[in-house]
mmCIF file of C-alpha atoms in Angstrom:
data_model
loop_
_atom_site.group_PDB
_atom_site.id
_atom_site.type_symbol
_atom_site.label_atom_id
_atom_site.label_comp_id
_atom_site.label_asym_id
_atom_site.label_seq_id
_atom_site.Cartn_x
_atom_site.Cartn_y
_atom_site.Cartn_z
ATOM 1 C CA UNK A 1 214.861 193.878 326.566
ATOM 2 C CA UNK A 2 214.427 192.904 330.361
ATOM 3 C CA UNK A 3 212.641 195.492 332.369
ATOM 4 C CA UNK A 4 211.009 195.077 335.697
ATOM 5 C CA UNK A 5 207.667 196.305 337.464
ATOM 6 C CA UNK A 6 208.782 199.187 339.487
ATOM 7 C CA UNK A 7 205.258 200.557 340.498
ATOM 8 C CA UNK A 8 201.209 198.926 340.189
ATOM 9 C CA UNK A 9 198.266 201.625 340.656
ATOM 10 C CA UNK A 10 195.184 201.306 340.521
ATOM 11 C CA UNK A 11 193.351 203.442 337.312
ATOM 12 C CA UNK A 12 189.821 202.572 337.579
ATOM 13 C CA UNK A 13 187.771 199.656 338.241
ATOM 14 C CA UNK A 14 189.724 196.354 336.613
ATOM 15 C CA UNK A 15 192.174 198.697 335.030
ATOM 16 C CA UNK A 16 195.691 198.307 336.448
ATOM 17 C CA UNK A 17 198.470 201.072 335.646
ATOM 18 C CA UNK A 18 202.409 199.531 335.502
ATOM 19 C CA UNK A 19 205.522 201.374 335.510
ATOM 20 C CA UNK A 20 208.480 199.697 333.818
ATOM 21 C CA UNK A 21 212.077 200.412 334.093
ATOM 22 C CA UNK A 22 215.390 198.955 333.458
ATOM 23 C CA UNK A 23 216.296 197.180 336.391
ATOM 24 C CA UNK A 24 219.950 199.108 335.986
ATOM 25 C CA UNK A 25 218.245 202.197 336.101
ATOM 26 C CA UNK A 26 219.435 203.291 333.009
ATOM 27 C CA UNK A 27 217.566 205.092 329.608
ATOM 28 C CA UNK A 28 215.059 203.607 328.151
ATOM 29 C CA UNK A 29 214.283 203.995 324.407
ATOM 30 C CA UNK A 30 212.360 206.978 323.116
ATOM 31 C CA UNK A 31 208.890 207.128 321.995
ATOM 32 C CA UNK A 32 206.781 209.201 320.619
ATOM 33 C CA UNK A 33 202.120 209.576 321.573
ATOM 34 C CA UNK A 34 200.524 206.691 320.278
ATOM 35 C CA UNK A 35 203.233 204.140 319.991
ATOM 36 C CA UNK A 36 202.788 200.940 322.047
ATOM 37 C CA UNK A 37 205.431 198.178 323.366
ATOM 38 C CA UNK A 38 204.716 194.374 323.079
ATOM 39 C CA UNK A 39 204.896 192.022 326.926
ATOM 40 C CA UNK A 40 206.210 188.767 326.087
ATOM 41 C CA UNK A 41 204.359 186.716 329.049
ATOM 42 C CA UNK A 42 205.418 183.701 328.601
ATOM 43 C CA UNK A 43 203.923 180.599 327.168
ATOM 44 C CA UNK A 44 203.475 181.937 323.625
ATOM 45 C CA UNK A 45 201.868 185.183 325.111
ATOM 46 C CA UNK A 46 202.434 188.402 323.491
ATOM 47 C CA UNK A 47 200.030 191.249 324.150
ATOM 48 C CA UNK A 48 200.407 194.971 323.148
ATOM 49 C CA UNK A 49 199.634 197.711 325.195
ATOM 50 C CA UNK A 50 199.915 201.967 324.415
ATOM 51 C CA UNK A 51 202.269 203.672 326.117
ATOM 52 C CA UNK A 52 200.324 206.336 328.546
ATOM 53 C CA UNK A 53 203.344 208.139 330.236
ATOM 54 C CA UNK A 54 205.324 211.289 329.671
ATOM 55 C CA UNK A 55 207.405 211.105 326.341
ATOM 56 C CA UNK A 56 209.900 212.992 328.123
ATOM 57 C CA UNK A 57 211.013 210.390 331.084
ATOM 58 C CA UNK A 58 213.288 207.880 329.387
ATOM 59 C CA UNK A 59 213.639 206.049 333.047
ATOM 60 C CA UNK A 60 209.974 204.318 332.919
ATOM 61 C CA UNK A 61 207.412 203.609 331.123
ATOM 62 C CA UNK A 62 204.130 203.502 331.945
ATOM 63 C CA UNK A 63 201.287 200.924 330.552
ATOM 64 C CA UNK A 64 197.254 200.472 331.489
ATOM 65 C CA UNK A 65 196.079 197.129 331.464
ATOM 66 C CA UNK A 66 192.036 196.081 331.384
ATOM 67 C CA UNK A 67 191.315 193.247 333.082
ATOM 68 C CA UNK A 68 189.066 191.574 330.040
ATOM 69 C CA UNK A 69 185.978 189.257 330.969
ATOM 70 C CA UNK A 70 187.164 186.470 328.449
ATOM 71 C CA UNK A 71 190.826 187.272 328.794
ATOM 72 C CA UNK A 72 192.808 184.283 326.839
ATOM 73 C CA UNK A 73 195.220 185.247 329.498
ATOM 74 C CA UNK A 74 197.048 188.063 328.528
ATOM 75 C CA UNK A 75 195.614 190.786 331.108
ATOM 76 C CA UNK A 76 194.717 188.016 333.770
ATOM 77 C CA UNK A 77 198.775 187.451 333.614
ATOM 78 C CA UNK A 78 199.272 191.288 333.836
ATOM 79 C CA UNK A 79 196.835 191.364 336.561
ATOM 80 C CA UNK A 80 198.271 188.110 339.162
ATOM 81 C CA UNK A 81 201.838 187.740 338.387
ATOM 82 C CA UNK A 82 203.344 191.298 337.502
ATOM 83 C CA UNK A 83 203.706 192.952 340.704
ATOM 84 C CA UNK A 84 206.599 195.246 342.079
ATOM 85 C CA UNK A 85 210.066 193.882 341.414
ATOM 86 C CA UNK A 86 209.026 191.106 338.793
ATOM 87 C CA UNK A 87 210.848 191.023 335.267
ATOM 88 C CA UNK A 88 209.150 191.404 332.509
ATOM 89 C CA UNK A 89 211.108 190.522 328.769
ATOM 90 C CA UNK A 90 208.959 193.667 326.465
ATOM 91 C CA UNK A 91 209.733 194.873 322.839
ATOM 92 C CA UNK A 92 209.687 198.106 321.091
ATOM 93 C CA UNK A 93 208.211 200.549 321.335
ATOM 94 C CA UNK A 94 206.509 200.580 317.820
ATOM 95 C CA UNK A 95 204.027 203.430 316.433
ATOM 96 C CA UNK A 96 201.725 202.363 314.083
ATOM 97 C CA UNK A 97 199.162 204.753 315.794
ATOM 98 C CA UNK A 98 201.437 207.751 315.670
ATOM 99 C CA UNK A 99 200.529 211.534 316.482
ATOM 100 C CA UNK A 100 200.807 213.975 313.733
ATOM 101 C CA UNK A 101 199.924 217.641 315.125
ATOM 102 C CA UNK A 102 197.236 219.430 312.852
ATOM 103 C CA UNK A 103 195.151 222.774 312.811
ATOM 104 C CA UNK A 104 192.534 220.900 314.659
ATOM 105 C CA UNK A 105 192.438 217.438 316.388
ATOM 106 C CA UNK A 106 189.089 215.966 317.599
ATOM 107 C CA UNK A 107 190.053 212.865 319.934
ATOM 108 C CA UNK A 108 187.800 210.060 320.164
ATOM 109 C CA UNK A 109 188.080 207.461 323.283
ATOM 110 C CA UNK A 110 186.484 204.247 324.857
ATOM 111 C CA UNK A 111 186.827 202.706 328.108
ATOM 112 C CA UNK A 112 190.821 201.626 328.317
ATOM 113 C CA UNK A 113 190.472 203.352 324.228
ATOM 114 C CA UNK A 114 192.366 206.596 326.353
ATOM 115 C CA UNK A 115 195.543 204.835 326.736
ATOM 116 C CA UNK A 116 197.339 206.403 323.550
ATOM 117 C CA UNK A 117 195.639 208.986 323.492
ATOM 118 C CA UNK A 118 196.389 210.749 326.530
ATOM 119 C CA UNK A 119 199.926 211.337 325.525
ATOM 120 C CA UNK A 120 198.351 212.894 322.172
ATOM 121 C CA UNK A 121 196.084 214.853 324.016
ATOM 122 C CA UNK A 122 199.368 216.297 325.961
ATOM 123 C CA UNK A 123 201.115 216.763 323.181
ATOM 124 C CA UNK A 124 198.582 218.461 321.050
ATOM 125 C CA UNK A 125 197.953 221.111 324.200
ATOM 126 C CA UNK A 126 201.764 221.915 324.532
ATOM 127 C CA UNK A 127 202.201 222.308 320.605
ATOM 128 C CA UNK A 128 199.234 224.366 320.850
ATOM 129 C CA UNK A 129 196.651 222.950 318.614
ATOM 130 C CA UNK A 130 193.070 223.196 319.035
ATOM 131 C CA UNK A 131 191.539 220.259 320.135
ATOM 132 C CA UNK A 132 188.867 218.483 321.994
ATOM 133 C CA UNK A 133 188.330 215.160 323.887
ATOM 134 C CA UNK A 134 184.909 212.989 323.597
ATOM 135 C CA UNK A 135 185.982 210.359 326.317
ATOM 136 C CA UNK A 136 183.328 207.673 326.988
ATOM 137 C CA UNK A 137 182.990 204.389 329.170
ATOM 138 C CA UNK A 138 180.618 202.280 331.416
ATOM 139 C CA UNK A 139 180.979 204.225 334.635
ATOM 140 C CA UNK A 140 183.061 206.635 336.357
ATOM 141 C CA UNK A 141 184.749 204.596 338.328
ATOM 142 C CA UNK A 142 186.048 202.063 335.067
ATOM 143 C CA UNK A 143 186.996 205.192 333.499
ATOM 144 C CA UNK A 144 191.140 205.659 333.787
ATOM 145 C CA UNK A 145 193.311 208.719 334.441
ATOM 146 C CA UNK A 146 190.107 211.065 335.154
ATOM 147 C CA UNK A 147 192.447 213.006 337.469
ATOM 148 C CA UNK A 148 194.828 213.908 334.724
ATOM 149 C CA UNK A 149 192.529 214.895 332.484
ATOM 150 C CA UNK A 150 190.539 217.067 334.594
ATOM 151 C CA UNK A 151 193.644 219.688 334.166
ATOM 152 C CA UNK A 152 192.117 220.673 330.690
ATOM 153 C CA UNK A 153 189.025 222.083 332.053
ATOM 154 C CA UNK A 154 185.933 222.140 329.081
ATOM 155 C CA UNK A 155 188.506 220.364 326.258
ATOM 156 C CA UNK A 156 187.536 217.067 328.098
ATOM 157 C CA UNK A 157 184.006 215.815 327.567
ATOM 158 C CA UNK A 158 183.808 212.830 329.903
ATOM 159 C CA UNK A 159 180.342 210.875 329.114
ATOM 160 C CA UNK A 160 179.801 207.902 331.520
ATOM 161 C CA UNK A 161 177.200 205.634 329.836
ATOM 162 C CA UNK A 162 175.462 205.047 333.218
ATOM 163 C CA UNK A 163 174.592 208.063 333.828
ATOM 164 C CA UNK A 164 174.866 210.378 330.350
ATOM 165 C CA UNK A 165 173.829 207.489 327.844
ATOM 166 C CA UNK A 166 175.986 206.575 324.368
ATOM 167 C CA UNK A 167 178.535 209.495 323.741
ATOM 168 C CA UNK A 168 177.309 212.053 321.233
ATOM 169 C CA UNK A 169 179.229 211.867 318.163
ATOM 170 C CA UNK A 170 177.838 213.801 315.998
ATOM 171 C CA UNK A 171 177.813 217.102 318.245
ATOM 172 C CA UNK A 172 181.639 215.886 318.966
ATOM 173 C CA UNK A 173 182.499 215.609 315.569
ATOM 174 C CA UNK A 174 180.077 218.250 313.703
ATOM 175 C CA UNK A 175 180.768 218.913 309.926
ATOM 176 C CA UNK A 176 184.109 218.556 308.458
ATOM 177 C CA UNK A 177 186.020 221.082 308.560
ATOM 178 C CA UNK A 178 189.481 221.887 306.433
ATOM 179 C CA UNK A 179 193.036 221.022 308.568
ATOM 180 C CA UNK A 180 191.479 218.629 311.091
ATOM 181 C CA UNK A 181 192.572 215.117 312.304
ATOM 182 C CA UNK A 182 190.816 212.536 314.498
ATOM 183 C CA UNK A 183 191.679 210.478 316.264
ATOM 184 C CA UNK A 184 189.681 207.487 317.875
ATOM 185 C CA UNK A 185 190.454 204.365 320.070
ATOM 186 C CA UNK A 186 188.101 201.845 321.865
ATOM 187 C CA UNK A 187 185.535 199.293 321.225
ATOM 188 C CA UNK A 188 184.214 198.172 317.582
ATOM 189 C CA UNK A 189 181.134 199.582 317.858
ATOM 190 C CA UNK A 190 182.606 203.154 318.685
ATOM 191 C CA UNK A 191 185.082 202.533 315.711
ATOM 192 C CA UNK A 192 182.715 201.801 314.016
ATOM 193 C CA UNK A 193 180.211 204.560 314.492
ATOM 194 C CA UNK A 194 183.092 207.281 314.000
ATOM 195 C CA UNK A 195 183.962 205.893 310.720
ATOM 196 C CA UNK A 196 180.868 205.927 309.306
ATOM 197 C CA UNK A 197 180.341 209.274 310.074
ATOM 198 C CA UNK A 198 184.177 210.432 309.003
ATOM 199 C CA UNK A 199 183.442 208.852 305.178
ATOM 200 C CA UNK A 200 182.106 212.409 304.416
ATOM 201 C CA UNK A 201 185.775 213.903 305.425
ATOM 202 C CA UNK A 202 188.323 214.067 303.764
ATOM 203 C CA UNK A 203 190.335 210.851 302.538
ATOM 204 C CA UNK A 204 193.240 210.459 305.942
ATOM 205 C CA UNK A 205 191.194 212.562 308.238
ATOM 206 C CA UNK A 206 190.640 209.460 310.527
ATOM 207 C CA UNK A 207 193.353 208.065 312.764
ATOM 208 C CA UNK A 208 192.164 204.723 314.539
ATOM 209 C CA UNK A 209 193.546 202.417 316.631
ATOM 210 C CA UNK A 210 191.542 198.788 317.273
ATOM 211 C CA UNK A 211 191.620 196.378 320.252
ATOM 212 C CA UNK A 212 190.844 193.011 317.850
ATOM 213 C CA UNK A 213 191.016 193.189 314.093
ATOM 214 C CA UNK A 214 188.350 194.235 311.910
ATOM 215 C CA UNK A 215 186.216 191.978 310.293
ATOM 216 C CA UNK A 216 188.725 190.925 307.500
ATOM 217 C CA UNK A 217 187.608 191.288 303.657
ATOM 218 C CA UNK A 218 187.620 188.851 300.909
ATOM 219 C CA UNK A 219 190.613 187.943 299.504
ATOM 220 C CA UNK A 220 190.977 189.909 296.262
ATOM 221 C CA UNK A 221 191.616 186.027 294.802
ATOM 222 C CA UNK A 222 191.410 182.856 296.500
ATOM 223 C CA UNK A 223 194.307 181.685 294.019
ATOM 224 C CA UNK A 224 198.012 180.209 295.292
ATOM 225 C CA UNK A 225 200.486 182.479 294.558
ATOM 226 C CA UNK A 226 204.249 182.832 294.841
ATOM 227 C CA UNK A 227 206.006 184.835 297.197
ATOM 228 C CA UNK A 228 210.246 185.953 296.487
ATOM 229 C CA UNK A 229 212.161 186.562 300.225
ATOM 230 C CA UNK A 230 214.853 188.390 298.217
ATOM 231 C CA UNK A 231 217.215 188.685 300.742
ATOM 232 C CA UNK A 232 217.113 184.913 301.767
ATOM 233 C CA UNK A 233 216.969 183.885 298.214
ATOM 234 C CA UNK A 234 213.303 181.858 298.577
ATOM 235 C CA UNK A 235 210.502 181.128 296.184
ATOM 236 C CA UNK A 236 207.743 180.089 298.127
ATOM 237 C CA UNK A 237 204.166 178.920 296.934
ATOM 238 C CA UNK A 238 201.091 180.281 299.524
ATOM 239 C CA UNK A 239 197.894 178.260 298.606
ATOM 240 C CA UNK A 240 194.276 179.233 300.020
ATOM 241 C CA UNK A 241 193.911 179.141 302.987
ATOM 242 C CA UNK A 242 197.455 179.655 304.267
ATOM 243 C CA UNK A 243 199.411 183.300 305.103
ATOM 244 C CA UNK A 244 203.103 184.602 304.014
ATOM 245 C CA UNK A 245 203.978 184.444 307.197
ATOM 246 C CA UNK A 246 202.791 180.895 308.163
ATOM 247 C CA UNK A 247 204.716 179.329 304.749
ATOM 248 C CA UNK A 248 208.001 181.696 305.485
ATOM 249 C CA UNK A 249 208.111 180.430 308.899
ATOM 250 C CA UNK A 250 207.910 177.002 307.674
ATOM 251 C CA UNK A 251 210.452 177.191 305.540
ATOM 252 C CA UNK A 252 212.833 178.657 308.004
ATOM 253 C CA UNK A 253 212.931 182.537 306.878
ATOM 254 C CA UNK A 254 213.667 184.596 309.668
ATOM 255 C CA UNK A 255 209.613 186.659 310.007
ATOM 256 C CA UNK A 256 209.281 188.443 313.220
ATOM 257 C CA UNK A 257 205.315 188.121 313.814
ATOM 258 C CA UNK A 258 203.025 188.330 317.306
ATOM 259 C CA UNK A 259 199.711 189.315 317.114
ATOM 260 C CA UNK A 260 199.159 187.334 313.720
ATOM 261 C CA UNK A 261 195.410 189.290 313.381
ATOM 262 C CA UNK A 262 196.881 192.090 311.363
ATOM 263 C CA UNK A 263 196.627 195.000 314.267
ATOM 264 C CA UNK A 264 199.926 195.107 315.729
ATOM 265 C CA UNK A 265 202.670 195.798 312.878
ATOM 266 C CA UNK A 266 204.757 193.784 313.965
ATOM 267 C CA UNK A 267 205.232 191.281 310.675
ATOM 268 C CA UNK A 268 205.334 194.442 308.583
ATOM 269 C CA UNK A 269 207.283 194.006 305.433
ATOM 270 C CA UNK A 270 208.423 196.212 302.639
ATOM 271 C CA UNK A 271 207.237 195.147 298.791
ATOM 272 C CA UNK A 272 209.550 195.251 296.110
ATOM 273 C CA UNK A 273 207.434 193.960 293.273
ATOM 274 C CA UNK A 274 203.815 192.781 292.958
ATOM 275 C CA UNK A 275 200.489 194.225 294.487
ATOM 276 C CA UNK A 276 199.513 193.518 297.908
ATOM 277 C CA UNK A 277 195.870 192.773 298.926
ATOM 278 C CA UNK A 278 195.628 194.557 302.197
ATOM 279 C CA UNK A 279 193.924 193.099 304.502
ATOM 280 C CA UNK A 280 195.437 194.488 307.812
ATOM 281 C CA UNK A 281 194.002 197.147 310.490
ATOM 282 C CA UNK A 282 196.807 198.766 310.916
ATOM 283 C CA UNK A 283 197.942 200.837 306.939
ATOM 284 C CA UNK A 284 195.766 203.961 306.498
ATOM 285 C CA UNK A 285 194.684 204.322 303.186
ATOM 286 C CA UNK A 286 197.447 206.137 301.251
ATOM 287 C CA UNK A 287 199.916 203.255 302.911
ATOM 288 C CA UNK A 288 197.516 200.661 301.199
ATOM 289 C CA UNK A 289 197.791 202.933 297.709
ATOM 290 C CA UNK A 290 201.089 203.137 297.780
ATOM 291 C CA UNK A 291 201.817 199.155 298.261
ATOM 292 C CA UNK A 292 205.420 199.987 299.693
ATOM 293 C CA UNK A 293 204.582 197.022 302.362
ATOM 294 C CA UNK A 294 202.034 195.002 303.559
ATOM 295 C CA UNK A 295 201.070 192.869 306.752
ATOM 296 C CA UNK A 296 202.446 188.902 305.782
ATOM 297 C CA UNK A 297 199.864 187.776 308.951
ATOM 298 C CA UNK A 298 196.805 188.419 306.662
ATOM 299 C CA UNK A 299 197.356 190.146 303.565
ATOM 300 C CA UNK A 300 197.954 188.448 300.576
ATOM 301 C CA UNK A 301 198.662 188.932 296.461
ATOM 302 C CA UNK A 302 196.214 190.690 293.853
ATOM 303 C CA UNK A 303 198.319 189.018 291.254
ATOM 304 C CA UNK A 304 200.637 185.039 290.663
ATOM 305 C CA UNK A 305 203.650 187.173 292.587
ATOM 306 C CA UNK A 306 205.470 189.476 295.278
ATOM 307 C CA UNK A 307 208.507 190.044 295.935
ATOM 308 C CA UNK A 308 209.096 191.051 299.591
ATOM 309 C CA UNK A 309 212.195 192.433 301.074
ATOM 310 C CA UNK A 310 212.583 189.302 303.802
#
């Protein structure tokens, strides 16, 4: 769909907020905390950013946008050409990162990492669930939506590094404890850390959401194997070093693909027969168990053959 840029704000140092609408004024889709929409930018670019507005206005939406050192152009576009009144072609939304409400939710955020989760955080604190906020960045002043979050008084820890050092996530996170969820977005190295120290929960207790892909694993096999598009009645050999989705597209299957990394969802395809070899950030693992789809960007066959429903 065509929207336009109805409204640019400041958030914090390099961090630009944008309201979207439709440019009739009209409904936009629903959404639910944690799902994110994808800017087609031209040129090839697609990026994908959370949505951080109120789940309950269907006329705007409202994204946060880093400018990164290093951009490959995605949030240098954002930042020079969208301004008030300029179209912008987006998709979705999609949640891949969605919000499930628990006894207990421990939220876990770096630098622009608060993005999807401060719709979580709101809806969590209307549902009533206990929860808590570990919110960490470089500075104060590169640290978005402070203002909002300072309505929830002692639930919000806000640690700038300058000043308070590395967030502590250990005191954040303490021992597990039965009928709690977290949920974490930011850097790798935060990621990281809260994983390692979530292994000792229980298995689903983690919810995270990455900026890049993780360091992908080994293929299960390096072999060629054959891939079935049922529905467009295809039989289609992927040797080493090639994806589904790169021999689909070259054979004219209709794939719908953008980040092509394995983090945005948007190639997701349902399995009908075989075993995938997961090797996507997005599945949790009970979605990898279960094999009911896979990623066709990066994951691949543990066996000579799938079956996909494409």
């Amino acid at each position: 769909m065509c929207l336009t840029v109805t409204r640019r704000a400041e958030a914090a140092d390099a961090v630009l907020a944008l309201t979207l609408a439709r440019p009739d004024g009209g409904p936009l889709p629903s959404w639910r905390p944690g799902a994110h929409v994808e800017l087609l930018l031209g040129d090839g670019l697609v990026r994908h950013y959370s949505l951080c507005g109120d789940t309950a206005d269907r006329s705007a939406w409202r994204i946060a946008v880093l400018r990164a050192p290093g951009s490959r152009g995605g949030s240098a576009y954002v930042h020079d050409k969208l301004h008030a009144g300029v179209p912008v072609r987006v998709r979705g939304p999609r949640e891949n990162f969605a919000f499930r409400p628990a006894g207990r939710c421990l939220f876990v955020a770096g630098g622009i990492g608060i993005t999807p989760l401060l719709p979580m955080v709101a809806a969590a604190e209307a549902a009533g669930v206990r929860w808590r906020l570990l919110y960490g960045g470089r500075s104060l002043a590169s640290m978005a939506f402070l203002d909002e979050l300072a309505v929830y008084g002692d639930a919000v820890r806000v640690v700038p590094q300058d000043r308070c050092g590395l967030p502590d996530l250990d005191g954040h996170l303490g021992t597990p404890e039965k009928g709690t969820l977290v949920y974490c977005c930011g850097p790798e190295a935060m990621l990281t850390a809260v994983e390692d120290r979530c292994r000792a929960w229980p298995p689903g207790t983690l919810r995270a959401e990455r900026f890049h892909a993780a360091e992908l694993p080994s293929p299960a096999t390096e072999s060629a194997f054959d891939v079935v598009l049922a529905r467009s009645d295809l039989t289609l050999r992927v040797p080493p070093g090639r994806s589904i989705l790169e021999v689909a597209r070259a054979a004219g299957a209709p794939v719908l693909s953008s980040c092509a990394e394995g983090i945005c969802g948007t190639c997701e395809t349902g399995v009908l027969e075989g075993e995938p070899d997961h090797r996507d950030s997005v599945l949790g693992p009970g979605e990898r168990e279960s094999g009911e789809t896979l990623m066709i960007c990066v994951s691949r066959a543990r066996g000579p053959r799938l079956v996909l429903d494409l």
